[in-house]
PDB file of C-alpha atoms in Angstrom:
ATOM      1  CA  MET A   1     -64.777 -15.035  -9.465  1.00 43.00           C
ATOM      2  CA  HIS A   2     -64.975 -12.731  -6.520  1.00 44.00           C
ATOM      3  CA  SER A   3     -62.626  -9.803  -5.896  1.00 45.00           C
ATOM      4  CA  MET A   4     -60.023 -10.401  -3.182  1.00 45.00           C
ATOM      5  CA  PHE A   5     -61.329  -7.093  -1.674  1.00 54.00           C
ATOM      6  CA  ASN A   6     -65.087  -7.763  -1.885  1.00 69.00           C
ATOM      7  CA  GLU A   7     -66.004  -5.829   1.224  1.00 75.00           C
ATOM      8  CA  ARG A   8     -69.086  -7.810   1.913  1.00 79.00           C
ATOM      9  CA  LEU A   9     -67.136 -11.084   2.016  1.00 81.00           C
ATOM     10  CA  TRP A  10     -64.563  -9.539   4.311  1.00 80.00           C
ATOM     11  CA  LEU A  11     -67.248  -8.080   6.637  1.00 82.00           C
ATOM     12  CA  ALA A  12     -69.056 -11.549   6.884  1.00 82.00           C
ATOM     13  CA  TRP A  13     -65.574 -13.101   7.544  1.00 82.00           C
ATOM     14  CA  LEU A  14     -65.003 -10.520  10.236  1.00 82.00           C
ATOM     15  CA  VAL A  15     -68.087 -11.342  11.947  1.00 82.00           C
ATOM     16  CA  LYS A  16     -67.222 -15.079  12.234  1.00 84.00           C
ATOM     17  CA  ALA A  17     -63.729 -14.394  13.291  1.00 85.00           C
ATOM     18  CA  ARG A  18     -65.122 -12.005  15.982  1.00 85.00           C
ATOM     19  CA  ILE A  19     -67.320 -14.804  17.383  1.00 85.00           C
ATOM     20  CA  ILE A  20     -64.555 -17.315  17.334  1.00 88.00           C
ATOM     21  CA  ILE A  21     -62.081 -15.074  19.217  1.00 85.00           C
ATOM     22  CA  LEU A  22     -64.623 -13.891  21.674  1.00 84.00           C
ATOM     23  CA  THR A  23     -65.527 -17.618  22.597  1.00 87.00           C
ATOM     24  CA  PHE A  24     -61.858 -18.394  22.925  1.00 87.00           C
ATOM     25  CA  LEU A  25     -61.137 -15.431  25.024  1.00 83.00           C
ATOM     26  CA  LEU A  26     -64.338 -16.033  27.421  1.00 83.00           C
ATOM     27  CA  GLY A  27     -62.864 -19.652  27.931  1.00 85.00           C
ATOM     28  CA  ILE A  28     -59.379 -18.676  28.564  1.00 84.00           C
ATOM     29  CA  GLU A  29     -60.157 -15.890  30.953  1.00 80.00           C
ATOM     30  CA  LEU A  30     -62.570 -17.887  32.949  1.00 81.00           C
ATOM     31  CA  ALA A  31     -60.133 -20.757  33.152  1.00 84.00           C
ATOM     32  CA  ILE A  32     -57.520 -18.394  34.454  1.00 78.00           C
ATOM     33  CA  ALA A  33     -59.877 -16.912  36.975  1.00 74.00           C
ATOM     34  CA  ARG A  34     -60.913 -20.208  38.227  1.00 78.00           C
ATOM     35  CA  LEU A  35     -57.407 -21.714  38.399  1.00 77.00           C
ATOM     36  CA  THR A  36     -55.484 -18.592  39.871  1.00 76.00           C
ATOM     37  CA  LEU A  37     -56.009 -15.824  42.233  1.00 71.00           C
ATOM     38  CA  SER A  38     -56.896 -13.402  39.610  1.00 73.00           C
ATOM     39  CA  PRO A  39     -58.730 -10.158  40.427  1.00 79.00           C
ATOM     40  CA  LEU A  40     -60.844 -10.517  37.382  1.00 82.00           C
ATOM     41  CA  PRO A  41     -64.423  -9.286  38.127  1.00 86.00           C
ATOM     42  CA  VAL A  42     -65.981 -12.406  36.259  1.00 86.00           C
ATOM     43  CA  ARG A  43     -69.484 -11.020  36.069  1.00 89.00           C
ATOM     44  CA  LEU A  44     -68.328  -7.842  34.469  1.00 91.00           C
ATOM     45  CA  PHE A  45     -66.150  -9.570  32.103  1.00 89.00           C
ATOM     46  CA  ILE A  46     -68.987 -11.919  30.994  1.00 90.00           C
ATOM     47  CA  THR A  47     -71.229  -9.114  30.472  1.00 92.00           C
ATOM     48  CA  SER A  48     -68.768  -7.356  28.299  1.00 91.00           C
ATOM     49  CA  ILE A  49     -68.207 -10.384  26.285  1.00 90.00           C
ATOM     50  CA  LEU A  50     -72.150 -10.894  25.857  1.00 91.00           C
ATOM     51  CA  LEU A  51     -72.341  -7.308  24.815  1.00 92.00           C
ATOM     52  CA  TRP A  52     -69.697  -7.849  22.139  1.00 91.00           C
ATOM     53  CA  TYR A  53     -71.745 -10.961  20.941  1.00 90.00           C
ATOM     54  CA  ALA A  54     -74.842  -8.882  20.811  1.00 92.00           C
ATOM     55  CA  PHE A  55     -72.902  -6.318  18.442  1.00 92.00           C
ATOM     56  CA  ALA A  56     -71.725  -9.222  16.429  1.00 90.00           C
ATOM     57  CA  LEU A  57     -75.204 -10.572  15.825  1.00 91.00           C
ATOM     58  CA  PHE A  58     -76.392  -7.110  15.183  1.00 92.00           C
ATOM     59  CA  TYR A  59     -73.732  -6.712  12.436  1.00 90.00           C
ATOM     60  CA  VAL A  60     -74.777 -10.062  10.846  1.00 88.00           C
ATOM     61  CA  VAL A  61     -78.315  -8.788  10.543  1.00 90.00           C
ATOM     62  CA  LEU A  62     -77.148  -5.353   9.243  1.00 90.00           C
ATOM     63  CA  LEU A  63     -74.995  -7.064   6.611  1.00 87.00           C
ATOM     64  CA  SER A  64     -78.041  -8.840   5.204  1.00 85.00           C
ATOM     65  CA  PHE A  65     -79.919  -5.815   4.169  1.00 85.00           C
ATOM     66  CA  TRP A  66     -77.596  -2.709   4.302  1.00 86.00           C
ATOM     67  CA  GLU A  67     -75.321  -2.149   1.287  1.00 84.00           C
ATOM     68  CA  GLU A  68     -73.187   0.625   2.723  1.00 86.00           C
ATOM     69  CA  HIS A  69     -70.328  -1.860   3.408  1.00 85.00           C
ATOM     70  CA  ARG A  70     -67.740   1.070   3.946  1.00 87.00           C
ATOM     71  CA  ILE A  71     -69.778   2.657   6.619  1.00 91.00           C
ATOM     72  CA  GLN A  72     -70.321  -0.840   8.245  1.00 90.00           C
ATOM     73  CA  SER A  73     -66.729  -1.352   8.172  1.00 90.00           C
ATOM     74  CA  LEU A  74     -66.148   1.943  10.009  1.00 93.00           C
ATOM     75  CA  LEU A  75     -68.760   1.064  12.520  1.00 93.00           C
ATOM     76  CA  GLN A  76     -67.346  -2.254  13.267  1.00 92.00           C
ATOM     77  CA  VAL A  77     -63.680  -0.985  13.550  1.00 93.00           C
ATOM     78  CA  LEU A  78     -64.841   1.789  16.140  1.00 95.00           C
ATOM     79  CA  THR A  79     -67.087  -0.707  17.911  1.00 94.00           C
ATOM     80  CA  ASP A  80     -64.186  -3.330  18.345  1.00 93.00           C
ATOM     81  CA  LEU A  81     -61.937  -0.624  19.472  1.00 95.00           C
ATOM     82  CA  ALA A  82     -64.361   0.413  22.115  1.00 95.00           C
ATOM     83  CA  LEU A  83     -65.105  -2.980  23.383  1.00 94.00           C
ATOM     84  CA  VAL A  84     -61.369  -4.117  23.371  1.00 94.00           C
ATOM     85  CA  THR A  85     -60.673  -1.165  25.541  1.00 95.00           C
ATOM     86  CA  LEU A  86     -63.440  -2.170  27.964  1.00 95.00           C
ATOM     87  CA  VAL A  87     -62.144  -5.682  27.999  1.00 93.00           C
ATOM     88  CA  VAL A  88     -58.406  -4.756  28.618  1.00 93.00           C
ATOM     89  CA  TYR A  89     -59.636  -2.480  31.369  1.00 94.00           C
ATOM     90  CA  ILE A  90     -61.525  -5.328  33.129  1.00 92.00           C
ATOM     91  CA  THR A  91     -58.700  -7.747  32.683  1.00 90.00           C
ATOM     92  CA  GLY A  92     -56.325  -5.648  34.409  1.00 89.00           C
ATOM     93  CA  GLY A  93     -55.266  -2.655  32.242  1.00 90.00           C
ATOM     94  CA  VAL A  94     -51.444  -2.789  32.366  1.00 90.00           C
ATOM     95  CA  ASP A  95     -51.661  -6.425  33.362  1.00 88.00           C
ATOM     96  CA  SER A  96     -53.945  -7.415  30.672  1.00 88.00           C
ATOM     97  CA  SER A  97     -52.676  -9.842  28.017  1.00 85.00           C
ATOM     98  CA  LEU A  98     -55.582  -8.729  25.714  1.00 89.00           C
ATOM     99  CA  ASN A  99     -54.054  -5.731  24.367  1.00 90.00           C
ATOM    100  CA  PHE A 100     -52.789  -7.904  21.409  1.00 90.00           C
ATOM    101  CA  LEU A 101     -56.347  -7.269  20.157  1.00 92.00           C
ATOM    102  CA  TYR A 102     -55.616  -3.615  19.321  1.00 95.00           C
ATOM    103  CA  PRO A 103     -53.134  -4.588  16.357  1.00 93.00           C
ATOM    104  CA  LEU A 104     -55.774  -7.144  15.113  1.00 91.00           C
ATOM    105  CA  ILE A 105     -58.217  -4.245  14.830  1.00 93.00           C
ATOM    106  CA  ILE A 106     -55.693  -2.137  13.049  1.00 94.00           C
ATOM    107  CA  ILE A 107     -54.948  -5.038  10.397  1.00 91.00           C
ATOM    108  CA  VAL A 108     -58.525  -5.192   9.809  1.00 90.00           C
ATOM    109  CA  SER A 109     -58.807  -1.498   9.426  1.00 91.00           C
ATOM    110  CA  SER A 110     -56.099  -1.578   6.804  1.00 89.00           C
ATOM    111  CA  ILE A 111     -58.036  -4.273   4.995  1.00 86.00           C
ATOM    112  CA  LEU A 112     -61.544  -2.767   4.928  1.00 87.00           C
ATOM    113  CA  LEU A 113     -60.775   0.865   5.000  1.00 88.00           C
ATOM    114  CA  PRO A 114     -58.473   3.435   3.043  1.00 87.00           C
ATOM    115  CA  ARG A 115     -54.895   3.276   4.209  1.00 85.00           C
ATOM    116  CA  SER A 116     -55.122   6.496   6.355  1.00 89.00           C
ATOM    117  CA  TRP A 117     -57.502   4.755   8.534  1.00 90.00           C
ATOM    118  CA  SER A 118     -54.766   2.251   9.542  1.00 91.00           C
ATOM    119  CA  TYR A 119     -52.981   5.098  11.225  1.00 94.00           C
ATOM    120  CA  LEU A 120     -56.115   6.710  12.531  1.00 95.00           C
ATOM    121  CA  THR A 121     -57.100   3.333  14.046  1.00 95.00           C
ATOM    122  CA  ALA A 122     -53.531   3.053  15.598  1.00 95.00           C
ATOM    123  CA  ALA A 123     -53.941   6.572  17.094  1.00 95.00           C
ATOM    124  CA  LEU A 124     -57.446   5.845  18.533  1.00 96.00           C
ATOM    125  CA  ALA A 125     -56.046   2.495  20.084  1.00 95.00           C
ATOM    126  CA  PHE A 126     -53.116   4.431  21.649  1.00 95.00           C
ATOM    127  CA  ILE A 127     -55.387   6.966  23.083  1.00 95.00           C
ATOM    128  CA  LEU A 128     -57.878   4.534  24.408  1.00 96.00           C
ATOM    129  CA  TYR A 129     -55.205   2.238  25.866  1.00 95.00           C
ATOM    130  CA  GLY A 130     -53.241   5.191  27.334  1.00 94.00           C
ATOM    131  CA  THR A 131     -56.613   6.630  28.923  1.00 95.00           C
ATOM    132  CA  VAL A 132     -57.342   3.289  30.666  1.00 94.00           C
ATOM    133  CA  LEU A 133     -53.861   3.034  32.165  1.00 94.00           C
ATOM    134  CA  GLU A 134     -53.875   6.618  33.203  1.00 92.00           C
ATOM    135  CA  LEU A 135     -57.344   6.651  34.631  1.00 93.00           C
ATOM    136  CA  THR A 136     -56.533   3.563  36.692  1.00 92.00           C
ATOM    137  CA  TYR A 137     -53.164   4.950  37.803  1.00 91.00           C
ATOM    138  CA  PHE A 138     -54.610   8.003  39.164  1.00 91.00           C
ATOM    139  CA  GLY A 139     -57.485   6.170  40.691  1.00 89.00           C
ATOM    140  CA  ILE A 140     -60.130   7.859  38.644  1.00 93.00           C
ATOM    141  CA  VAL A 141     -61.623   4.405  38.071  1.00 92.00           C
ATOM    142  CA  PRO A 142     -61.313   1.274  40.088  1.00 91.00           C
ATOM    143  CA  SER A 143     -58.213  -0.912  39.067  1.00 88.00           C
ATOM    144  CA  TYR A 144     -58.203  -4.613  38.608  1.00 88.00           C
ATOM    145  CA  SER A 145     -54.423  -4.550  38.065  1.00 87.00           C
ATOM    146  CA  THR A 146     -52.208  -6.551  40.417  1.00 84.00           C
ATOM    147  CA  THR A 147     -49.255  -4.459  39.629  1.00 83.00           C
ATOM    148  CA  HIS A 148     -48.721  -0.708  40.075  1.00 84.00           C
ATOM    149  CA  PRO A 149     -45.659   0.596  38.044  1.00 87.00           C
ATOM    150  CA  GLU A 150     -44.403   4.033  38.532  1.00 90.00           C
ATOM    151  CA  LEU A 151     -45.721   6.843  36.346  1.00 87.00           C
ATOM    152  CA  GLY A 152     -42.760   6.998  34.247  1.00 90.00           C
ATOM    153  CA  ALA A 153     -42.756   3.141  33.602  1.00 91.00           C
ATOM    154  CA  LEU A 154     -46.385   3.394  32.705  1.00 90.00           C
ATOM    155  CA  GLN A 155     -45.889   6.162  30.305  1.00 90.00           C
ATOM    156  CA  ALA A 156     -42.973   4.148  28.734  1.00 93.00           C
ATOM    157  CA  ILE A 157     -45.427   1.261  28.402  1.00 92.00           C
ATOM    158  CA  ILE A 158     -48.071   3.549  26.607  1.00 92.00           C
ATOM    159  CA  PHE A 159     -45.596   4.948  24.291  1.00 92.00           C
ATOM    160  CA  VAL A 160     -44.004   1.519  23.375  1.00 93.00           C
ATOM    161  CA  ASN A 161     -47.434   0.445  22.442  1.00 92.00           C
ATOM    162  CA  LEU A 162     -47.860   3.640  20.348  1.00 92.00           C
ATOM    163  CA  PHE A 163     -44.841   2.741  18.212  1.00 94.00           C
ATOM    164  CA  ALA A 164     -46.008  -0.874  18.104  1.00 94.00           C
ATOM    165  CA  TYR A 165     -49.438   0.189  16.746  1.00 95.00           C
ATOM    166  CA  LEU A 166     -47.930   2.456  14.215  1.00 93.00           C
ATOM    167  CA  ALA A 167     -45.624  -0.198  13.019  1.00 94.00           C
ATOM    168  CA  VAL A 168     -48.410  -2.556  12.593  1.00 93.00           C
ATOM    169  CA  ALA A 169     -50.328   0.025  10.863  1.00 93.00           C
ATOM    170  CA  TYR A 170     -47.559   0.852   8.351  1.00 93.00           C
ATOM    171  CA  LEU A 171     -46.902  -2.836   7.581  1.00 92.00           C
ATOM    172  CA  ALA A 172     -50.503  -3.844   7.321  1.00 89.00           C
ATOM    173  CA  GLY A 173     -51.305  -0.724   5.250  1.00 87.00           C
ATOM    174  CA  LEU A 174     -48.360  -1.466   2.908  1.00 88.00           C
ATOM    175  CA  LEU A 175     -49.509  -5.190   2.472  1.00 87.00           C
ATOM    176  CA  ALA A 176     -52.962  -4.310   1.928  1.00 83.00           C
ATOM    177  CA  ALA A 177     -51.974  -1.789  -0.738  1.00 81.00           C
ATOM    178  CA  LYS A 178     -49.755  -4.200  -2.445  1.00 83.00           C
ATOM    179  CA  LEU A 179     -52.641  -6.885  -2.444  1.00 77.00           C
ATOM    180  CA  ARG A 180     -55.197  -4.143  -3.812  1.00 72.00           C
ATOM    181  CA  GLN A 181     -52.617  -3.739  -6.765  1.00 74.00           C
ATOM    182  CA  VAL A 182     -52.623  -7.284  -7.487  1.00 74.00           C
ATOM    183  CA  ASP A 183     -56.340  -7.362  -7.430  1.00 67.00           C
ATOM    184  CA  VAL A 184     -56.593  -4.677 -10.008  1.00 71.00           C
ATOM    185  CA  LYS A 185     -54.084  -6.389 -12.131  1.00 76.00           C
ATOM    186  CA  LEU A 186     -55.949  -9.559 -11.941  1.00 75.00           C
ATOM    187  CA  LYS A 187     -59.240  -7.693 -12.948  1.00 73.00           C
ATOM    188  CA  HIS A 188     -57.502  -6.387 -16.041  1.00 76.00           C
ATOM    189  CA  THR A 189     -56.068  -9.705 -16.878  1.00 79.00           C
ATOM    190  CA  ARG A 190     -59.405 -11.353 -16.476  1.00 76.00           C
ATOM    191  CA  GLY A 191     -61.100  -8.769 -18.533  1.00 73.00           C
ATOM    192  CA  ALA A 192     -58.513  -9.047 -21.448  1.00 72.00           C
ATOM    193  CA  LEU A 193     -58.968 -12.972 -21.228  1.00 79.00           C
ATOM    194  CA  GLN A 194     -62.738 -12.541 -21.522  1.00 75.00           C
ATOM    195  CA  ASN A 195     -62.200 -10.445 -24.520  1.00 75.00           C
ATOM    196  CA  LEU A 196     -59.913 -12.735 -26.255  1.00 76.00           C
ATOM    197  CA  GLN A 197     -62.443 -15.534 -25.562  1.00 73.00           C
ATOM    198  CA  ALA A 198     -65.200 -13.558 -27.090  1.00 72.00           C
ATOM    199  CA  VAL A 199     -62.924 -12.759 -30.188  1.00 73.00           C
ATOM    200  CA  HIS A 200     -62.187 -16.703 -30.380  1.00 68.00           C
ATOM    201  CA  GLU A 201     -65.983 -17.329 -30.072  1.00 72.00           C
ATOM    202  CA  ASN A 202     -66.847 -14.985 -32.822  1.00 74.00           C
ATOM    203  CA  ILE A 203     -64.220 -16.464 -35.200  1.00 72.00           C
ATOM    204  CA  ILE A 204     -65.309 -19.982 -34.632  1.00 68.00           C
ATOM    205  CA  GLN A 205     -69.073 -19.077 -35.155  1.00 70.00           C
ATOM    206  CA  SER A 206     -68.316 -17.025 -38.252  1.00 72.00           C
ATOM    207  CA  ILE A 207     -66.567 -20.121 -40.060  1.00 72.00           C
ATOM    208  CA  SER A 208     -68.902 -21.232 -42.963  1.00 67.00           C
ATOM    209  CA  GLY A 209     -67.935 -24.818 -42.653  1.00 70.00           C
ATOM    210  CA  GLY A 210     -68.960 -27.136 -39.757  1.00 72.00           C
ATOM    211  CA  LEU A 211     -66.398 -27.236 -37.083  1.00 75.00           C
ATOM    212  CA  ILE A 212     -66.252 -29.498 -33.939  1.00 77.00           C
ATOM    213  CA  THR A 213     -63.535 -29.746 -31.204  1.00 78.00           C
ATOM    214  CA  THR A 214     -63.079 -32.503 -28.735  1.00 79.00           C
ATOM    215  CA  GLY A 215     -61.142 -33.128 -25.718  1.00 76.00           C
ATOM    216  CA  LEU A 216     -58.434 -35.881 -25.155  1.00 80.00           C
ATOM    217  CA  ASP A 217     -61.268 -38.348 -24.210  1.00 82.00           C
ATOM    218  CA  GLY A 218     -63.096 -37.711 -27.731  1.00 81.00           C
ATOM    219  CA  HIS A 219     -65.995 -35.756 -26.036  1.00 82.00           C
ATOM    220  CA  ILE A 220     -67.144 -32.684 -27.882  1.00 80.00           C
ATOM    221  CA  THR A 221     -66.126 -29.344 -26.285  1.00 79.00           C
ATOM    222  CA  LEU A 222     -67.197 -26.941 -28.963  1.00 77.00           C
ATOM    223  CA  VAL A 223     -69.384 -27.005 -32.028  1.00 80.00           C
ATOM    224  CA  ASN A 224     -70.084 -23.994 -34.137  1.00 79.00           C
ATOM    225  CA  THR A 225     -73.402 -22.784 -35.782  1.00 79.00           C
ATOM    226  CA  ALA A 226     -72.530 -24.279 -39.202  1.00 77.00           C
ATOM    227  CA  GLY A 227     -71.742 -27.698 -37.585  1.00 73.00           C
ATOM    228  CA  GLN A 228     -75.141 -27.646 -35.575  1.00 74.00           C
ATOM    229  CA  LYS A 229     -76.983 -27.089 -39.002  1.00 76.00           C
ATOM    230  CA  LEU A 230     -75.087 -29.932 -40.695  1.00 76.00           C
ATOM    231  CA  LEU A 231     -75.825 -32.286 -37.852  1.00 75.00           C
ATOM    232  CA  GLU A 232     -79.248 -31.073 -37.131  1.00 74.00           C
ATOM    233  CA  TYR A 233     -78.577 -30.997 -33.401  1.00 76.00           C
ATOM    234  CA  SER A 234     -78.497 -28.010 -30.975  1.00 78.00           C
ATOM    235  CA  GLU A 235     -75.353 -27.178 -29.135  1.00 75.00           C
ATOM    236  CA  ASP A 236     -76.747 -28.441 -25.951  1.00 80.00           C
ATOM    237  CA  ASP A 237     -77.520 -31.872 -27.529  1.00 78.00           C
ATOM    238  CA  LEU A 238     -73.888 -32.185 -28.980  1.00 76.00           C
ATOM    239  CA  LEU A 239     -71.756 -30.688 -26.025  1.00 82.00           C
ATOM    240  CA  GLY A 240     -70.209 -33.566 -23.991  1.00 80.00           C
ATOM    241  CA  GLN A 241     -71.288 -36.347 -26.429  1.00 78.00           C
ATOM    242  CA  PRO A 242     -68.655 -38.762 -27.705  1.00 82.00           C
ATOM    243  CA  VAL A 243     -67.675 -37.800 -31.192  1.00 74.00           C
ATOM    244  CA  HIS A 244     -67.829 -41.388 -32.601  1.00 72.00           C
ATOM    245  CA  ARG A 245     -71.596 -41.402 -32.071  1.00 70.00           C
ATOM    246  CA  LEU A 246     -72.160 -38.744 -34.754  1.00 67.00           C
TER     247      LEU A 246
END
C-alpha cells in the first residue's frame, strides 16, 4: 500500500492537474476574448500558456529519472508562482480573475514541502502579485487592465490578498500536518498487523499435526507444512481447491 504522502505520486498528480487547469484556462480566456471587448493580448497569453505546457512536459521527463523529489517539488512550486504571476499580469493584473491560482499553489506547497514553505509560498505570492499591481499602476510596464483604482485602494487589494494567502497557508499547513500524522499512524498499524500475521503464520507452521483452513465456500485458504506432507501436495497445489476433493 502506498503512503498517502508518496512524493512521486503527488508530483505525477500535480503535472496532470496542471495540464488540465491550463487547458481549461486557455479555453475560457480565449472564449472571453472572442465574446467581449477584452484587452487581453491573445498572442502573448497563448505564448505564456504554451511555455507553461513546456515546463509541465519537462517535469514529466524529469520525474521519470531524477529521484530528488523534494527538490522537484520546490522547483515546480517556484515555476508555478512565476508563471501564474505572468498570466495574472497578462490577463489584467488587478482585473484578473486568475489570482485564485496563488492559493492553489500554496495548498500544493503545504502538501509537498515542509509546513514553513506554506508561509514562504504565501509570502512569495504576495510579493509577486503586489509587484505586478505596483508596476502597472506606476506605468513601469504596460497595463492590460480596464480599471485604474487609486493607490490606496490598490494597496488595500494587495494586503487583503496577503491575509487571504496567509490564511490559506495556515489552514492548508494544518490539514497537511494532520494528514501526515494519520499517515504515520497507519504505517505503525500496518507494521503491527504484519508482525501479528507473521507470528500467526509461524504458529500455524510449527504445529506438528496437519492443519487446513477453508473459507465459507469450502475452498482451502491455508495449509501448514505438516498438512502438505500428509497429503503429499505442495501449498500451491492445495490453495483454492475444494476441501471435499482431498
